[in-house]
XYZ file of C-alpha atoms in Angstrom:
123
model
C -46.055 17.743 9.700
C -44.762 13.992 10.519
C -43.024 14.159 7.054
C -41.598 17.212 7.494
C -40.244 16.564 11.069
C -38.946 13.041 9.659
C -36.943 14.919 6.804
C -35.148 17.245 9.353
C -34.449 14.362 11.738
C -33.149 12.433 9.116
C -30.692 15.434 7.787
C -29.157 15.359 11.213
C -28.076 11.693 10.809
C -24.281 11.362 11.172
C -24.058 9.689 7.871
C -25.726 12.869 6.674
C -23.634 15.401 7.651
C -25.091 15.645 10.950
C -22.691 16.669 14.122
C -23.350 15.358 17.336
C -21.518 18.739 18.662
C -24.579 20.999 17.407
C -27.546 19.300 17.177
C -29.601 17.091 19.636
C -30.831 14.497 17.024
C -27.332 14.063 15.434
C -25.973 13.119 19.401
C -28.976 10.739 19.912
C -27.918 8.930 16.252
C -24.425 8.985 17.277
C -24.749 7.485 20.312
C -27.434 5.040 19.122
C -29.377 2.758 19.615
C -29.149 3.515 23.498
C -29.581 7.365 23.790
C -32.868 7.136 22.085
C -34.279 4.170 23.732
C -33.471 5.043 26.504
C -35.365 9.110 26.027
C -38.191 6.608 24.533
C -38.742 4.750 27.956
C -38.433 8.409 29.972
C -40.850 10.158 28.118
C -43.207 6.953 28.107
C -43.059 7.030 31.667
C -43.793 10.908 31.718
C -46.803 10.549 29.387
C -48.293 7.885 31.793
C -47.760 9.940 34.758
C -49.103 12.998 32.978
C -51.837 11.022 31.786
C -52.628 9.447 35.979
C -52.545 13.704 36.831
C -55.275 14.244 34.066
C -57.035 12.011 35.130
C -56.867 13.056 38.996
C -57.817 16.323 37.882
C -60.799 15.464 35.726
C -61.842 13.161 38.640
C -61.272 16.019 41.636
C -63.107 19.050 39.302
C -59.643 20.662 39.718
C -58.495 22.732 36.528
C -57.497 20.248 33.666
C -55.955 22.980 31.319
C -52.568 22.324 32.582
C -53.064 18.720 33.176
C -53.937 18.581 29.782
C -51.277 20.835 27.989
C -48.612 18.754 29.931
C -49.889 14.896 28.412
C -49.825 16.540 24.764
C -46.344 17.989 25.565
C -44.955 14.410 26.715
C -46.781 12.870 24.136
C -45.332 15.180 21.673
C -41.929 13.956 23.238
C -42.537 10.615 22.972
C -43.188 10.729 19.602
C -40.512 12.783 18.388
C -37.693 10.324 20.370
C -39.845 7.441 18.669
C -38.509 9.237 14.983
C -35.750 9.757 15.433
C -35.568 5.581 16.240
C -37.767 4.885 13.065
C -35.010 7.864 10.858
C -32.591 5.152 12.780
C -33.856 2.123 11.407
C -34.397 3.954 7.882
C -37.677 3.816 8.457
C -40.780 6.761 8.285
C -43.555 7.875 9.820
C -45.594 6.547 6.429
C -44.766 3.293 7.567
C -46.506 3.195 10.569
C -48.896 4.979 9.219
C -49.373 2.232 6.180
C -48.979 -0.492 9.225
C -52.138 1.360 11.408
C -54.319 1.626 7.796
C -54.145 -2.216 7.716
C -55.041 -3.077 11.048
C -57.998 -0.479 10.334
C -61.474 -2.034 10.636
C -60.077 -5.018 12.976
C -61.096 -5.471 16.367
C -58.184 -5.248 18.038
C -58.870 -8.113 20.522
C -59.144 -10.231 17.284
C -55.738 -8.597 15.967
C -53.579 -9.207 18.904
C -55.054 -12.675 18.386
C -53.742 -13.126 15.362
C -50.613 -11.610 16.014
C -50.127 -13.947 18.997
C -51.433 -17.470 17.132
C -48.730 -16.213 13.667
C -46.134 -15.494 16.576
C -46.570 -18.889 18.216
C -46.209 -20.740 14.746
C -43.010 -18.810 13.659
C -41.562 -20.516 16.975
C-alpha cells in the first residue's frame, strides 16, 4: 500500500506533470517545502490530541470506538503529508523502512545514545 500511495504522490509532482490547479499533492509540491511542513506539524498536533481523547476515554469507561477511529484517521494524515515530504526529497517509504530494519533489535535507549555520542563528534 505505502508503495503504491508513494507512486501516485510522486506522479503528481510538478516536474511530473502534476498541476497544482487539480490535485492536492501537486499544490503541496508546488508550494514546497512550507505547505507540507507545515500540514506535517497540524496533523502531528491532531494525532496527539486524538491520542490524549483515547486515552480519556479508555481511562473514563466511555466508548473508545470513536476515540479510536479518529487517532488512526490523523495518523493516517500524518503519514500521508510525511510522503509527500519524503516524494519531495526523492525519497520512499522503503527507505524508512530499510532505516527502521537497522535500528531493529537495538534498545532504543542505547540507539539514541549512539546517535547523540556520533552527533557530538561530527561537531
Amino acid at each position: 500500500m505505502l508503495s503504491r500511495l508513494a507512486t501516485i504522490i510522486e506522479s503528481r509532482r510538478p516536474d511530473q506533470g502534476g498541476d497544482p490547479e487539480a490535485s492536492y499533492v501537486a499544490r503541496l509540491l508546488h508550494r514546497a517545502p512550507d505547505a507540507f511542513l507545515k500540514k506535517i506539524g497540524e496533523e502531528a498536533t491532531e494525532a496527539v490530541m486524538a491520542a490524549k481523547d483515547l486515552e480519556l476515554a479508555r481511562r473514563t469507561g466511555s466508548d473508545i470506538g470513536p476515540c479510536r477511529e479518529r487517532l488512526v484517521g490523523e495518523i493516517a494524515d500524518l503519514w500521508f503529508h510525511c510522503m509527500v515530504a519524503l516524494a519531495h526529497y526523492d525519497l520512499r517509504p522503503s527507505d524508512v523502512l530499510a532505516e527502521l530494519a537497522k535500528r531493529e533489535g537495538t534498545s532504543g535507549i542505547e540507539e539514541k545514545a549512539l546517535r547523540k555520542a556520533l552527533s557530538r563528534e561530527g561537531t
